[in-house]
Amino acid sequence: MLRFILLWMLILCFAFTARAAQRGPYVMRINCGARQNVQTKPTTTLWYKDFGYTGGIPANATTTSYITPPLKTLRYFPLSEGPSNCYNFNRVPKGHYSVRIFFGLVAQPRATNEPLFDISIQGTQIYSLKSGWTQQDDQAFTEAQVFFMDRSALICFHSTGHGDPAIISIEILQIDDKAYDFGPQWSQGIILRTVKRLSCGFGQSKFGIDYGADPWGGDRFWQHIKTFGQDSDQPRSVETRIKQASHSPNFYPETLYRSALVSTSSQPDLTYALDVDPNKNYSVWLHFAEIDKSVNAIGQRVFDIIINDVITFENVDIVKMSGAQYTALVLNTTVSVNGRTLTITFSPKHGSVAIINAIEIFEVIAAESRTLSDEVKALQTLKKALGLPPRFGWNGDPCVPQQHPWIGADCQLNKSSSKWLIDGLDLDNQGLKGFLPDDISRLHNLQTLNLSGNSIRGAIPSALGKVTSLQVLDLSYNFFNGSIPESLGQLTLLQRLNLNGNFLSGRVPATLGGRLLHRASFNFTDNAGLCGIPGLRTCGPHLSAGAKVGIVFGASFGLLLLITCSVCWWKRRQNILRAQQIAARAAPYAKARTQFSRDIQMTRHNSYGNAHTAAENGPILLS
């Protein structure tokens, strides 16, 4: 029996392990602007309907390149929707991802101007569209590899004043956690933006899915290039199987290594040049496989690799370094580029001419620090409570990317925590309405709060007294009412307090009024109900809280007693009136009865009189 149980446990463990091994990477593809899920041919790729956006308008799409997914809709973001709009996806498993975003044009007459805008992922700006992108196939999208470690993915689009951002699709494709690890400087805080990915020699531009590549490769797009320059090289290809290609962590497609470009005897140096942004670091990945039948031994092809005039790899021997012919070899290096050109030269030293199968170039971007999450939530609550107009945006992260902070928000980087903090809010004269929420107290680092010249109503929240870092508080010319919270006296750093031009009432707290002599600038004017400091009306006798409660209780008791007495008087009055009514109805009967009684009494009186007379006179004799 024990053996039987152990056997079943082994079988279950094997099945679980096999199932886990077969589990594919997390994949989410969004068809922007779509109202229902769609599948595209010929790969039947599933695209989810549009969701997770902060704003924007759905519209029909015009694609700019044949490599754009065959989707018919997009979502665009006019400036009236705010300068920054985002997609925020939750419940994304922690891990390493390739994020790809395709752009398009709104399908409408005369829509010929290409929009130019910036793109950020997790608060880090990764790309700025350049003029002419609609005319270049590989610029119809941008792609970056980034870590999502808080189970959410934030992708934002920032207007630059040159048209409205228009997005056709977003792909979030999980890749191996160690994919494109380029050395000691690589970490979860590094983003790699794809600058160029080339498949050299014979073939066509293809996605990984068209290559039949492993899904963990992230469905990369390989742009085909058949020559680096006229008459400078020749394509080569084979059908032989290539070893050690589709292995972790990068999972390159085997087909990638079956074609190559080789230099010529007349031009032995094989050179590729690419325009790049200056003063940035680039990670370069070079792919080789010895597919020339005549080169099958060590030493038959040896060359140097020179990047921007610096020998980066010396004496490269593919057969020696890969271990055999028809075996994949990948070399990687990171270079700093000061100019605007990245030049890679393959220079032969021994034997045959130089060869290259594929090239990948990534811009190395250090991920921005994020804003403290508690303060982000506080600002989101404030946005709703004050009814901020759409033109403000206030989407994404308040402080990053640093090129596109939120309107009215001032930020400061806390070096010890590597988090951005909100130290100022300047939203004066912006037509704001609504009320000031208690969540304002969660902005623990706020030094300046200026909400003057708006239409904010309600009471000043006492929770504001918890923001002890406040130095300037300006709530003037709004519609605040009620009393000034005593808690404002806890703001010991406060140097300027403007509450003028509101509907406040009651006594100015002594903790505030007493500080007017300490170089503080406080303004309480234009509040008809305020009293208690020079410049305001004189307050009546000050009552403690207990006295106020006693007065309220006494007044309530007196009112109750008055109501009780009134009810008793009313009932007594009703009884009297009821008795009078009964008496009035009985009056005629009583009068008749009284008269009858009097008649009887008179008759009896007369009879008694006659009897006395007869006795005295004697009986009357009848004749």
Coordinates of C-alpha atoms in Angstrom, one line a residue:
M1 CA 0.0 0.0 0.0
L2 CA 2.8 2.4 0.9
R3 CA 4.5 1.7 -2.5
F4 CA 1.3 2.4 -4.2
I5 CA 0.9 5.8 -2.5
L6 CA 4.5 6.7 -3.2
L7 CA 4.0 5.8 -6.9
W8 CA 1.0 8.0 -7.1
M9 CA 2.8 10.9 -5.5
L10 CA 5.7 10.6 -8.0
I11 CA 3.2 10.6 -10.9
L12 CA 1.5 13.7 -9.5
C13 CA 4.8 15.5 -9.0
F14 CA 5.9 14.6 -12.5
A15 CA 2.6 15.8 -14.0
F16 CA 2.7 19.1 -12.0
T17 CA 6.3 19.7 -13.1
A18 CA 5.5 18.9 -16.7
R19 CA 2.5 21.2 -16.6
A20 CA 4.6 24.0 -15.0
A21 CA 7.2 23.6 -17.7
Q22 CA 4.6 23.9 -20.4
R23 CA 3.1 27.0 -19.0
G24 CA 3.8 29.8 -21.4
P25 CA 4.7 33.4 -20.7
Y26 CA 2.1 36.1 -19.7
V27 CA 0.7 37.8 -22.8
M28 CA -1.7 40.7 -23.2
R29 CA -2.4 42.5 -26.4
I30 CA -4.8 45.5 -26.5
N31 CA -6.6 46.6 -29.7
C32 CA -7.0 50.3 -28.8
G33 CA -10.3 51.8 -29.5
A34 CA -12.0 48.4 -30.1
R35 CA -15.2 47.5 -28.3
Q36 CA -14.8 43.7 -28.6
N37 CA -12.0 41.2 -28.7
V38 CA -10.7 40.3 -32.2
Q39 CA -8.4 37.8 -33.8
T40 CA -6.1 38.6 -36.6
K41 CA -5.0 36.4 -39.5
P42 CA -3.1 34.4 -40.4
T43 CA -1.8 33.7 -36.9
T44 CA -5.2 34.0 -35.2
T45 CA -3.5 36.3 -32.6
L46 CA -6.0 37.4 -29.9
W47 CA -6.3 41.1 -29.2
Y48 CA -8.4 42.2 -26.2
K49 CA -10.9 45.1 -26.5
D50 CA -9.8 48.5 -25.3
F51 CA -9.6 49.0 -21.5
G52 CA -7.4 50.6 -18.8
Y53 CA -7.2 54.0 -20.4
T54 CA -7.6 57.4 -18.5
G55 CA -9.3 59.2 -21.4
G56 CA -9.1 59.7 -25.1
I57 CA -11.4 59.1 -28.0
P58 CA -11.8 55.9 -30.1
A59 CA -11.6 56.2 -33.9
N60 CA -11.0 54.3 -37.1
A61 CA -7.3 53.9 -37.8
T62 CA -5.0 54.4 -40.8
T63 CA -1.9 52.3 -40.5
T64 CA 1.5 53.7 -41.7
S65 CA 3.4 50.4 -42.3
Y66 CA 2.7 46.9 -43.5
I67 CA 4.2 45.5 -40.3
T68 CA 1.5 47.2 -38.2
P69 CA -1.0 44.6 -36.9
P70 CA -4.1 44.4 -39.1
L71 CA -6.4 46.3 -36.7
K72 CA -9.0 48.8 -37.7
T73 CA -9.3 51.1 -34.6
L74 CA -7.1 53.3 -32.4
R75 CA -7.5 55.7 -29.5
Y76 CA -6.2 59.2 -29.8
F77 CA -5.7 61.8 -27.1
P78 CA -6.6 65.5 -28.0
L79 CA -5.0 68.2 -25.9
S80 CA -8.4 69.0 -24.4
E81 CA -8.1 65.6 -22.6
G82 CA -5.0 66.8 -20.9
P83 CA -1.2 66.9 -21.7
S84 CA -0.7 63.3 -20.5
N85 CA -2.9 60.3 -20.8
C86 CA -2.2 56.7 -19.8
Y87 CA -3.1 53.1 -19.8
N88 CA -2.9 51.5 -16.4
F89 CA -3.1 47.7 -16.3
N90 CA -3.5 45.9 -12.9
R91 CA -2.9 42.3 -11.9
V92 CA 0.1 42.0 -14.2
P93 CA 2.4 39.2 -12.7
K94 CA 5.7 40.4 -11.4
G95 CA 8.4 39.8 -14.0
H96 CA 10.4 41.0 -17.0
Y97 CA 8.4 42.2 -20.1
S98 CA 8.8 43.3 -23.6
V99 CA 6.3 46.2 -24.2
R100 CA 5.5 47.2 -27.8
I101 CA 3.3 50.1 -28.9
F102 CA 2.2 50.7 -32.4
F103 CA 1.2 54.2 -33.6
G104 CA -1.2 55.3 -36.3
L105 CA -3.2 58.1 -37.9
V106 CA -6.9 58.9 -37.3
A107 CA -8.8 57.8 -40.4
Q108 CA -10.4 61.1 -41.5
P109 CA -10.1 63.5 -44.5
R110 CA -7.1 65.7 -44.6
A111 CA -5.4 63.8 -41.6
T112 CA -2.0 64.1 -43.2
N113 CA 0.0 65.6 -40.3
E114 CA 1.9 63.0 -38.3
P115 CA 1.6 63.5 -34.5
L116 CA 4.9 63.8 -32.5
F117 CA 4.7 62.9 -28.9
D118 CA 6.6 61.3 -26.0
I119 CA 6.1 57.9 -24.4
S120 CA 6.8 56.7 -20.9
I121 CA 6.7 53.4 -19.1
Q122 CA 6.5 53.2 -15.3
G123 CA 7.2 56.9 -15.2
T124 CA 10.4 56.7 -17.3
Q125 CA 10.4 58.4 -20.7
I126 CA 11.6 55.9 -23.3
Y127 CA 10.9 57.5 -26.7
S128 CA 10.1 60.6 -28.6
L129 CA 8.6 60.3 -32.0
K130 CA 10.7 62.0 -34.7
S131 CA 9.4 63.7 -37.8
G132 CA 9.1 61.3 -40.8
W133 CA 8.2 58.3 -38.7
T134 CA 5.2 57.5 -40.9
Q135 CA 7.6 56.9 -43.8
Q136 CA 9.8 54.3 -42.1
D137 CA 8.5 50.8 -41.3
D138 CA 10.5 50.1 -38.2
Q139 CA 9.4 53.4 -36.7
A140 CA 5.7 52.6 -36.7
F141 CA 6.2 51.2 -33.2
T142 CA 8.5 51.5 -30.2
E143 CA 9.6 48.6 -28.0
A144 CA 11.2 48.4 -24.6
Q145 CA 12.1 45.7 -22.0
V146 CA 11.1 46.6 -18.5
F147 CA 10.5 45.0 -15.1
F148 CA 7.0 45.2 -13.6
M149 CA 7.4 44.5 -9.9
D150 CA 4.3 46.0 -8.3
R151 CA 1.7 44.0 -10.4
S152 CA 0.8 47.0 -12.5
A153 CA 1.9 48.4 -15.8
L154 CA 1.7 52.1 -16.5
I155 CA 2.1 53.3 -20.1
C156 CA 1.6 57.1 -20.8
F157 CA 1.6 59.3 -23.8
H158 CA 2.6 63.0 -23.5
S159 CA 1.6 65.7 -25.9
T160 CA 4.4 68.0 -27.2
G161 CA 2.2 70.4 -29.1
H162 CA 2.6 68.6 -32.4
G163 CA -0.6 66.8 -33.0
D164 CA -2.6 64.3 -30.9
P165 CA -1.0 61.0 -29.8
A166 CA -2.8 58.1 -31.6
I167 CA -2.2 54.5 -30.5
I168 CA -3.3 51.4 -32.4
S169 CA -2.1 48.7 -30.1
I170 CA -0.2 47.8 -26.9
E171 CA 1.5 44.5 -26.3
I172 CA 2.8 43.3 -22.9
L173 CA 4.8 40.1 -23.5
Q174 CA 6.6 38.3 -20.7
I175 CA 10.2 37.3 -21.3
D176 CA 12.9 35.6 -19.3
D177 CA 14.0 37.5 -16.1
K178 CA 17.6 37.3 -17.3
A179 CA 16.9 38.3 -20.9
Y180 CA 19.5 40.7 -22.3
D181 CA 21.5 40.7 -19.1
F182 CA 24.5 42.7 -20.4
G183 CA 26.7 42.6 -17.3
P184 CA 27.3 44.2 -13.9
Q185 CA 25.4 47.4 -14.8
W186 CA 22.3 45.5 -15.7
S187 CA 19.5 45.3 -13.1
Q188 CA 15.8 45.6 -12.6
G189 CA 16.2 49.3 -12.7
I190 CA 17.4 49.3 -16.3
I191 CA 15.1 49.7 -19.3
L192 CA 16.4 48.6 -22.8
R193 CA 14.7 50.4 -25.6
T194 CA 15.0 48.7 -29.0
V195 CA 16.8 51.0 -31.4
K196 CA 17.4 48.5 -34.2
R197 CA 17.1 44.8 -34.8
L198 CA 18.4 43.5 -38.1
S199 CA 18.3 40.1 -39.8
C200 CA 21.1 40.2 -42.4
G201 CA 21.3 38.5 -45.8
F202 CA 18.5 36.7 -47.5
G203 CA 14.9 36.6 -46.2
Q204 CA 12.1 38.9 -45.2
S205 CA 11.2 41.1 -42.3
K206 CA 9.4 38.9 -39.7
F207 CA 8.1 38.7 -36.2
G208 CA 9.1 35.9 -33.9
I209 CA 5.7 34.3 -34.4
D210 CA 6.4 34.1 -38.1
Y211 CA 9.7 32.5 -37.4
G212 CA 8.0 29.9 -35.2
A213 CA 10.2 31.2 -32.4
D214 CA 9.8 30.3 -28.7
P215 CA 7.1 32.5 -27.0
W216 CA 9.6 33.5 -24.3
G217 CA 11.5 35.4 -27.0
G218 CA 8.8 38.2 -26.8
D219 CA 7.7 37.9 -30.5
R220 CA 10.5 40.3 -31.6
F221 CA 10.4 42.0 -35.0
W222 CA 13.5 41.4 -37.1
Q223 CA 13.9 43.9 -39.9
H224 CA 15.5 42.3 -43.0
I225 CA 18.5 44.1 -44.5
K226 CA 20.1 42.7 -47.7
T227 CA 23.1 45.0 -47.8
F228 CA 25.0 47.6 -45.8
G229 CA 26.0 49.5 -48.8
Q230 CA 26.1 49.0 -52.6
D231 CA 28.6 46.5 -53.7
S232 CA 30.1 46.3 -50.2
D233 CA 28.9 42.8 -49.2
Q234 CA 27.1 39.7 -50.4
P235 CA 24.3 37.7 -48.8
R236 CA 24.7 34.0 -47.9
S237 CA 22.2 31.4 -46.7
V238 CA 21.9 27.7 -45.8
E239 CA 19.2 25.3 -44.9
T240 CA 21.4 23.5 -42.4
R241 CA 20.1 23.4 -38.8
I242 CA 21.8 25.8 -36.4
K243 CA 22.7 24.6 -32.9
Q244 CA 22.5 26.5 -29.6
A245 CA 20.1 29.2 -31.0
S246 CA 16.8 29.0 -29.2
H247 CA 18.2 28.7 -25.6
S248 CA 17.4 30.7 -22.5
P249 CA 17.4 33.4 -21.6
N250 CA 17.0 35.1 -25.0
F251 CA 15.5 32.3 -27.1
Y252 CA 16.6 33.5 -30.6
P253 CA 14.9 31.9 -33.6
E254 CA 17.1 29.3 -35.3
T255 CA 16.2 30.7 -38.7
L256 CA 17.9 33.9 -37.8
Y257 CA 21.4 32.3 -38.2
R258 CA 20.7 30.6 -41.6
S259 CA 21.5 33.8 -43.5
A260 CA 24.2 36.3 -43.3
L261 CA 26.1 39.1 -45.0
V262 CA 29.8 38.7 -45.9
S263 CA 32.3 41.3 -47.1
T264 CA 34.0 41.0 -50.4
S265 CA 37.7 40.7 -51.4
S266 CA 37.5 44.2 -53.0
Q267 CA 36.0 45.6 -49.8
P268 CA 37.1 43.3 -46.9
D269 CA 35.8 45.6 -44.1
L270 CA 32.1 45.1 -43.5
T271 CA 30.6 48.3 -42.0
Y272 CA 27.2 49.2 -40.6
A273 CA 26.4 52.7 -39.4
L274 CA 23.3 53.9 -37.6
D275 CA 22.1 57.4 -36.5
V276 CA 21.5 57.6 -32.8
D277 CA 20.8 60.1 -30.1
P278 CA 24.0 61.5 -28.7
N279 CA 25.4 61.2 -25.1
K280 CA 23.7 57.9 -24.4
N281 CA 24.8 54.4 -23.7
Y282 CA 23.9 51.6 -26.1
S283 CA 23.9 47.8 -25.6
V284 CA 25.1 46.1 -28.8
W285 CA 24.3 42.4 -29.5
L286 CA 26.0 40.7 -32.5
H287 CA 24.9 37.3 -33.8
F288 CA 27.1 34.9 -35.7
A289 CA 27.1 31.4 -37.1
E290 CA 29.7 29.9 -39.5
I291 CA 27.5 28.9 -42.4
D292 CA 30.2 29.0 -45.1
K293 CA 31.0 25.4 -46.1
S294 CA 34.6 26.4 -46.8
V295 CA 35.2 27.6 -43.2
N296 CA 35.0 24.6 -41.0
A297 CA 38.1 24.8 -38.8
I298 CA 39.7 27.1 -36.3
G299 CA 41.7 30.0 -37.8
Q300 CA 40.1 30.0 -41.2
R301 CA 38.1 33.2 -40.4
V302 CA 39.4 35.7 -37.9
F303 CA 38.4 39.3 -37.7
D304 CA 38.2 42.3 -35.3
I305 CA 35.1 44.2 -34.3
I306 CA 35.5 47.9 -34.1
I307 CA 32.8 50.2 -32.7
N308 CA 33.3 53.9 -33.2
D309 CA 37.0 53.5 -33.9
V310 CA 37.6 51.4 -30.7
I311 CA 38.5 47.7 -31.1
T312 CA 35.8 46.1 -29.0
F313 CA 36.3 42.4 -29.9
E314 CA 39.7 41.3 -31.1
N315 CA 40.5 38.1 -33.1
V316 CA 37.0 36.8 -33.3
D317 CA 37.0 33.2 -34.6
I318 CA 33.4 31.9 -34.8
V319 CA 34.3 28.2 -35.1
K320 CA 36.6 28.5 -32.1
M321 CA 34.3 30.5 -29.9
S322 CA 31.0 28.7 -30.7
G323 CA 32.6 25.3 -30.6
A324 CA 31.7 24.1 -34.1
Q325 CA 30.4 25.1 -37.6
Y326 CA 26.7 25.8 -37.8
T327 CA 26.6 26.8 -34.2
A328 CA 25.2 30.2 -32.9
L329 CA 27.5 32.7 -31.2
V330 CA 26.3 35.9 -29.5
L331 CA 28.7 38.7 -28.5
N332 CA 27.5 41.7 -26.4
T333 CA 29.0 45.0 -25.4
T334 CA 27.9 48.4 -24.0
V335 CA 29.3 51.6 -25.5
S336 CA 28.9 55.3 -24.8
V337 CA 28.2 57.4 -27.9
N338 CA 29.0 61.1 -27.8
G339 CA 28.2 61.9 -31.4
R340 CA 25.2 61.1 -33.5
T341 CA 26.4 57.9 -35.2
L342 CA 27.1 54.4 -34.0
T343 CA 29.4 52.6 -36.5
I344 CA 30.2 48.9 -36.3
T345 CA 33.0 47.6 -38.5
F346 CA 34.0 43.9 -39.0
S347 CA 37.6 43.9 -40.1
P348 CA 39.2 40.6 -41.4
K349 CA 42.7 39.7 -40.0
H350 CA 43.2 36.1 -41.1
G351 CA 41.7 33.9 -43.8
S352 CA 38.3 34.6 -45.3
V353 CA 36.3 37.8 -45.3
A354 CA 34.1 39.1 -42.4
I355 CA 30.6 37.8 -41.7
I356 CA 27.5 38.9 -39.6
N357 CA 24.1 37.2 -39.2
A358 CA 22.1 39.7 -37.1
I359 CA 22.5 42.9 -35.1
E360 CA 20.5 44.2 -32.1
I361 CA 21.1 47.7 -30.6
F362 CA 19.3 48.9 -27.5
E363 CA 19.4 52.3 -25.7
V364 CA 20.2 51.8 -22.0
I365 CA 17.9 53.8 -19.9
A366 CA 18.0 54.1 -16.1
A367 CA 14.5 53.8 -14.7
E368 CA 13.2 56.9 -12.9
S369 CA 12.4 56.8 -9.2
R370 CA 8.6 56.9 -8.6
T371 CA 6.5 59.2 -6.5
L372 CA 5.6 58.0 -3.0
S373 CA 2.5 55.9 -3.5
D374 CA 0.6 57.4 -0.5
E375 CA 1.0 60.9 -1.9
V376 CA -0.1 59.8 -5.4
K377 CA -3.3 58.4 -3.9
A378 CA -3.8 61.7 -2.0
L379 CA -3.5 63.7 -5.2
Q380 CA -5.9 61.4 -7.0
T381 CA -8.5 62.0 -4.2
L382 CA -7.8 65.7 -4.4
K383 CA -8.4 65.6 -8.2
K384 CA -11.9 64.1 -7.7
A385 CA -12.8 66.3 -4.8
L386 CA -11.9 69.5 -6.5
G387 CA -13.2 68.5 -9.9
L388 CA -10.0 69.3 -11.7
P389 CA -10.8 69.9 -15.4
P390 CA -9.6 67.4 -18.0
R391 CA -7.0 69.9 -19.4
F392 CA -5.0 69.3 -16.2
G393 CA -4.5 65.7 -17.1
W394 CA -3.1 64.5 -13.7
N395 CA -2.7 61.0 -15.1
G396 CA 0.2 58.6 -14.4
D397 CA 2.9 59.7 -12.0
P398 CA 2.9 63.3 -10.7
C399 CA 6.7 63.8 -10.8
V400 CA 8.0 61.6 -13.6
P401 CA 8.9 61.5 -16.3
Q402 CA 10.6 64.8 -15.3
Q403 CA 9.9 66.2 -18.7
H404 CA 6.2 66.0 -18.0
P405 CA 5.3 66.6 -14.4
W406 CA 1.7 67.3 -13.3
I407 CA 0.4 70.9 -13.7
G408 CA 0.6 72.7 -10.4
A409 CA 2.6 70.0 -8.6
D410 CA 6.1 70.7 -7.3
C411 CA 8.3 67.7 -6.6
Q412 CA 11.5 67.0 -4.6
L413 CA 13.6 63.8 -4.7
N414 CA 14.2 62.2 -1.3
K415 CA 17.7 60.7 -1.8
S416 CA 17.5 58.4 1.2
S417 CA 14.3 56.7 0.0
S418 CA 14.9 57.3 -3.7
K419 CA 11.2 58.5 -3.9
W420 CA 9.8 61.7 -5.3
L421 CA 7.8 63.8 -2.8
I422 CA 5.1 66.5 -3.3
D423 CA 6.4 69.7 -1.6
G424 CA 4.1 72.2 -3.3
L425 CA 0.7 72.6 -4.9
D426 CA 0.0 75.8 -6.8
L427 CA -3.6 75.7 -8.2
D428 CA -4.7 79.3 -7.8
N429 CA -7.3 80.8 -10.1
Q430 CA -8.0 77.6 -11.9
G431 CA -11.8 77.5 -11.6
L432 CA -11.8 74.7 -9.1
K433 CA -15.0 73.7 -7.3
G434 CA -15.9 71.0 -4.9
F435 CA -14.3 70.7 -1.4
L436 CA -11.0 70.1 0.3
P437 CA -10.8 66.4 1.4
D438 CA -9.3 65.1 4.6
D439 CA -6.8 63.1 2.4
I440 CA -4.9 66.3 2.0
S441 CA -3.2 65.3 5.3
R442 CA -1.5 62.4 3.5
L443 CA 0.8 65.0 1.7
H444 CA 3.2 64.9 4.7
N445 CA 5.9 66.8 2.8
L446 CA 3.8 69.7 1.6
Q447 CA 5.4 73.1 2.2
T448 CA 3.2 75.3 0.0
L449 CA -0.5 74.9 -0.7
N450 CA -2.1 77.7 -2.8
L451 CA -5.8 77.2 -3.8
S452 CA -6.7 80.9 -3.8
G453 CA -9.1 82.4 -6.3
N454 CA -11.3 79.3 -6.9
S455 CA -14.8 78.3 -5.9
I456 CA -14.0 75.7 -3.2
R457 CA -16.8 75.2 -0.7
G458 CA -17.3 73.6 2.7
A459 CA -15.3 73.6 5.9
I460 CA -11.5 73.8 6.2
P461 CA -10.6 70.2 7.2
S462 CA -9.1 69.9 10.6
A463 CA -6.8 67.2 9.1
L464 CA -4.9 70.0 7.5
G465 CA -3.2 70.6 10.8
K466 CA -1.4 67.3 10.4
V467 CA 0.7 68.6 7.5
T468 CA 3.2 70.1 9.9
S469 CA 5.7 70.9 7.1
L470 CA 3.4 73.7 5.7
Q471 CA 5.0 77.1 5.4
V472 CA 2.5 78.8 3.1
L473 CA -1.2 78.2 3.2
D474 CA -3.4 80.3 0.9
L475 CA -7.1 79.5 0.7
S476 CA -8.2 83.1 0.1
Y477 CA -11.1 84.1 -2.1
N478 CA -13.1 80.9 -2.1
F479 CA -16.3 79.8 -0.4
F480 CA -15.0 78.2 2.7
N481 CA -17.4 78.4 5.7
G482 CA -17.6 77.3 9.3
S483 CA -14.9 78.0 11.9
I484 CA -11.1 78.0 11.6
P485 CA -9.9 74.6 12.9
E486 CA -7.9 74.8 16.1
S487 CA -5.6 72.2 14.6
L488 CA -4.1 74.9 12.3
G489 CA -2.3 76.1 15.4
Q490 CA -0.1 72.9 15.1
L491 CA 1.5 74.3 11.9
T492 CA 4.5 75.8 13.8
L493 CA 6.4 76.4 10.5
L494 CA 3.6 78.4 9.0
Q495 CA 4.8 81.8 7.8
R496 CA 2.0 82.9 5.6
L497 CA -1.7 82.1 6.1
N498 CA -4.3 83.7 3.8
L499 CA -7.9 82.9 4.7
N500 CA -9.4 86.3 3.6
G501 CA -12.3 86.5 1.2
N502 CA -14.3 83.5 2.5
F503 CA -17.4 83.0 4.7
L504 CA -15.7 81.9 7.8
S505 CA -17.2 82.6 11.3
G506 CA -16.3 82.4 15.0
R507 CA -13.3 83.2 17.0
V508 CA -9.8 83.0 15.4
P509 CA -8.0 80.3 17.3
A510 CA -5.7 81.9 20.0
T511 CA -2.8 79.7 18.7
L512 CA -2.9 81.5 15.4
G513 CA -3.8 85.0 16.6
G514 CA -1.0 85.0 19.1
R515 CA 1.6 84.4 16.4
L516 CA 0.9 87.6 14.5
L517 CA 3.7 89.2 16.5
H518 CA 6.2 86.7 15.4
R519 CA 6.8 87.9 11.8
A520 CA 4.1 85.7 10.5
S521 CA 1.8 87.1 7.7
F522 CA -1.8 86.1 8.5
N523 CA -4.8 87.5 6.7
F524 CA -8.4 86.9 8.0
T525 CA -10.2 89.9 6.5
D526 CA -13.4 89.8 4.4
N527 CA -14.9 87.1 6.6
A528 CA -18.0 88.8 8.2
G529 CA -18.3 86.2 10.9
L530 CA -14.8 86.1 12.2
C531 CA -13.8 87.9 15.4
G532 CA -11.2 88.0 18.1
I533 CA -8.1 89.7 16.8
P534 CA -7.2 93.3 15.9
G535 CA -8.8 94.3 12.7
L536 CA -11.8 92.0 13.2
R537 CA -14.9 92.6 15.3
T538 CA -14.9 92.0 19.0
C539 CA -16.2 88.6 20.0
G540 CA -18.8 88.0 22.8
P541 CA -17.9 86.3 26.1
H542 CA -15.9 83.3 25.3
L543 CA -17.6 80.1 26.4
S544 CA -15.9 76.8 27.0
A545 CA -17.0 73.7 25.2
G546 CA -18.7 72.5 28.4
A547 CA -20.6 75.8 28.8
K548 CA -21.7 75.6 25.2
V549 CA -23.0 72.1 25.8
G550 CA -24.8 73.3 29.0
I551 CA -26.5 76.2 27.2
V552 CA -27.6 73.9 24.5
F553 CA -28.9 71.4 27.1
G554 CA -30.7 74.1 29.1
A555 CA -32.2 75.6 26.0
S556 CA -33.4 72.2 24.9
F557 CA -34.9 71.5 28.4
G558 CA -36.6 74.9 28.5
L559 CA -38.0 74.3 25.0
L560 CA -39.3 70.9 26.1
L561 CA -40.9 72.4 29.3
L562 CA -42.5 75.1 27.2
I563 CA -43.9 72.6 24.8
T564 CA -45.2 70.5 27.8
C565 CA -46.9 73.4 29.5
S566 CA -48.5 74.5 26.2
V567 CA -49.9 71.1 25.7
C568 CA -51.3 71.0 29.2
W569 CA -52.9 74.4 28.8
W570 CA -54.3 73.5 25.5
K571 CA -55.9 70.3 26.9
R572 CA -57.4 72.2 29.9
R573 CA -58.8 74.8 27.6
Q574 CA -60.3 72.1 25.5
N575 CA -62.0 70.5 28.6
I576 CA -63.5 73.9 29.6
L577 CA -64.8 74.5 26.1
R578 CA -66.3 71.0 26.0
A579 CA -68.1 71.5 29.3
Q580 CA -69.6 74.8 28.1
Q581 CA -70.8 73.2 24.9
I582 CA -72.6 70.5 26.9
A583 CA -74.1 73.1 29.2
A584 CA -75.4 75.1 26.3
R585 CA -77.1 72.0 24.8
A586 CA -78.8 71.2 28.1
A587 CA -80.1 74.8 28.9
P588 CA -83.7 74.6 27.4
Y589 CA -84.5 71.4 29.3
A590 CA -83.2 72.7 32.5
K591 CA -85.3 75.9 32.2
A592 CA -88.5 74.0 31.6
R593 CA -87.8 71.7 34.5
T594 CA -87.2 74.6 36.8
Q595 CA -90.5 76.3 35.8
F596 CA -92.4 73.1 36.4
S597 CA -90.9 72.8 39.9
R598 CA -91.9 76.3 40.7
D599 CA -95.6 75.7 39.6
I600 CA -95.8 72.7 41.9
Q601 CA -94.4 74.6 44.8
M602 CA -96.9 77.4 44.2
T603 CA -99.8 75.0 44.0
R604 CA -98.8 73.4 47.2
H605 CA -98.5 76.8 48.8
N606 CA -102.0 77.8 47.8
S607 CA -103.5 74.6 49.1
Y608 CA -101.9 75.0 52.5
G609 CA -103.4 78.5 52.6
N610 CA -106.9 77.4 51.9
A611 CA -106.8 74.6 54.5
H612 CA -105.9 77.0 57.2
T613 CA -108.9 79.2 56.4
A614 CA -111.4 76.4 56.5
A615 CA -110.2 75.3 59.9
E616 CA -110.5 78.7 61.2
N617 CA -114.0 79.4 59.7
G618 CA -115.4 76.0 60.1
P619 CA -117.2 73.8 57.6
I620 CA -119.4 75.3 55.0
L621 CA -123.0 74.1 55.3
L622 CA -124.7 73.3 52.1
S623 CA -128.3 74.1 51.8

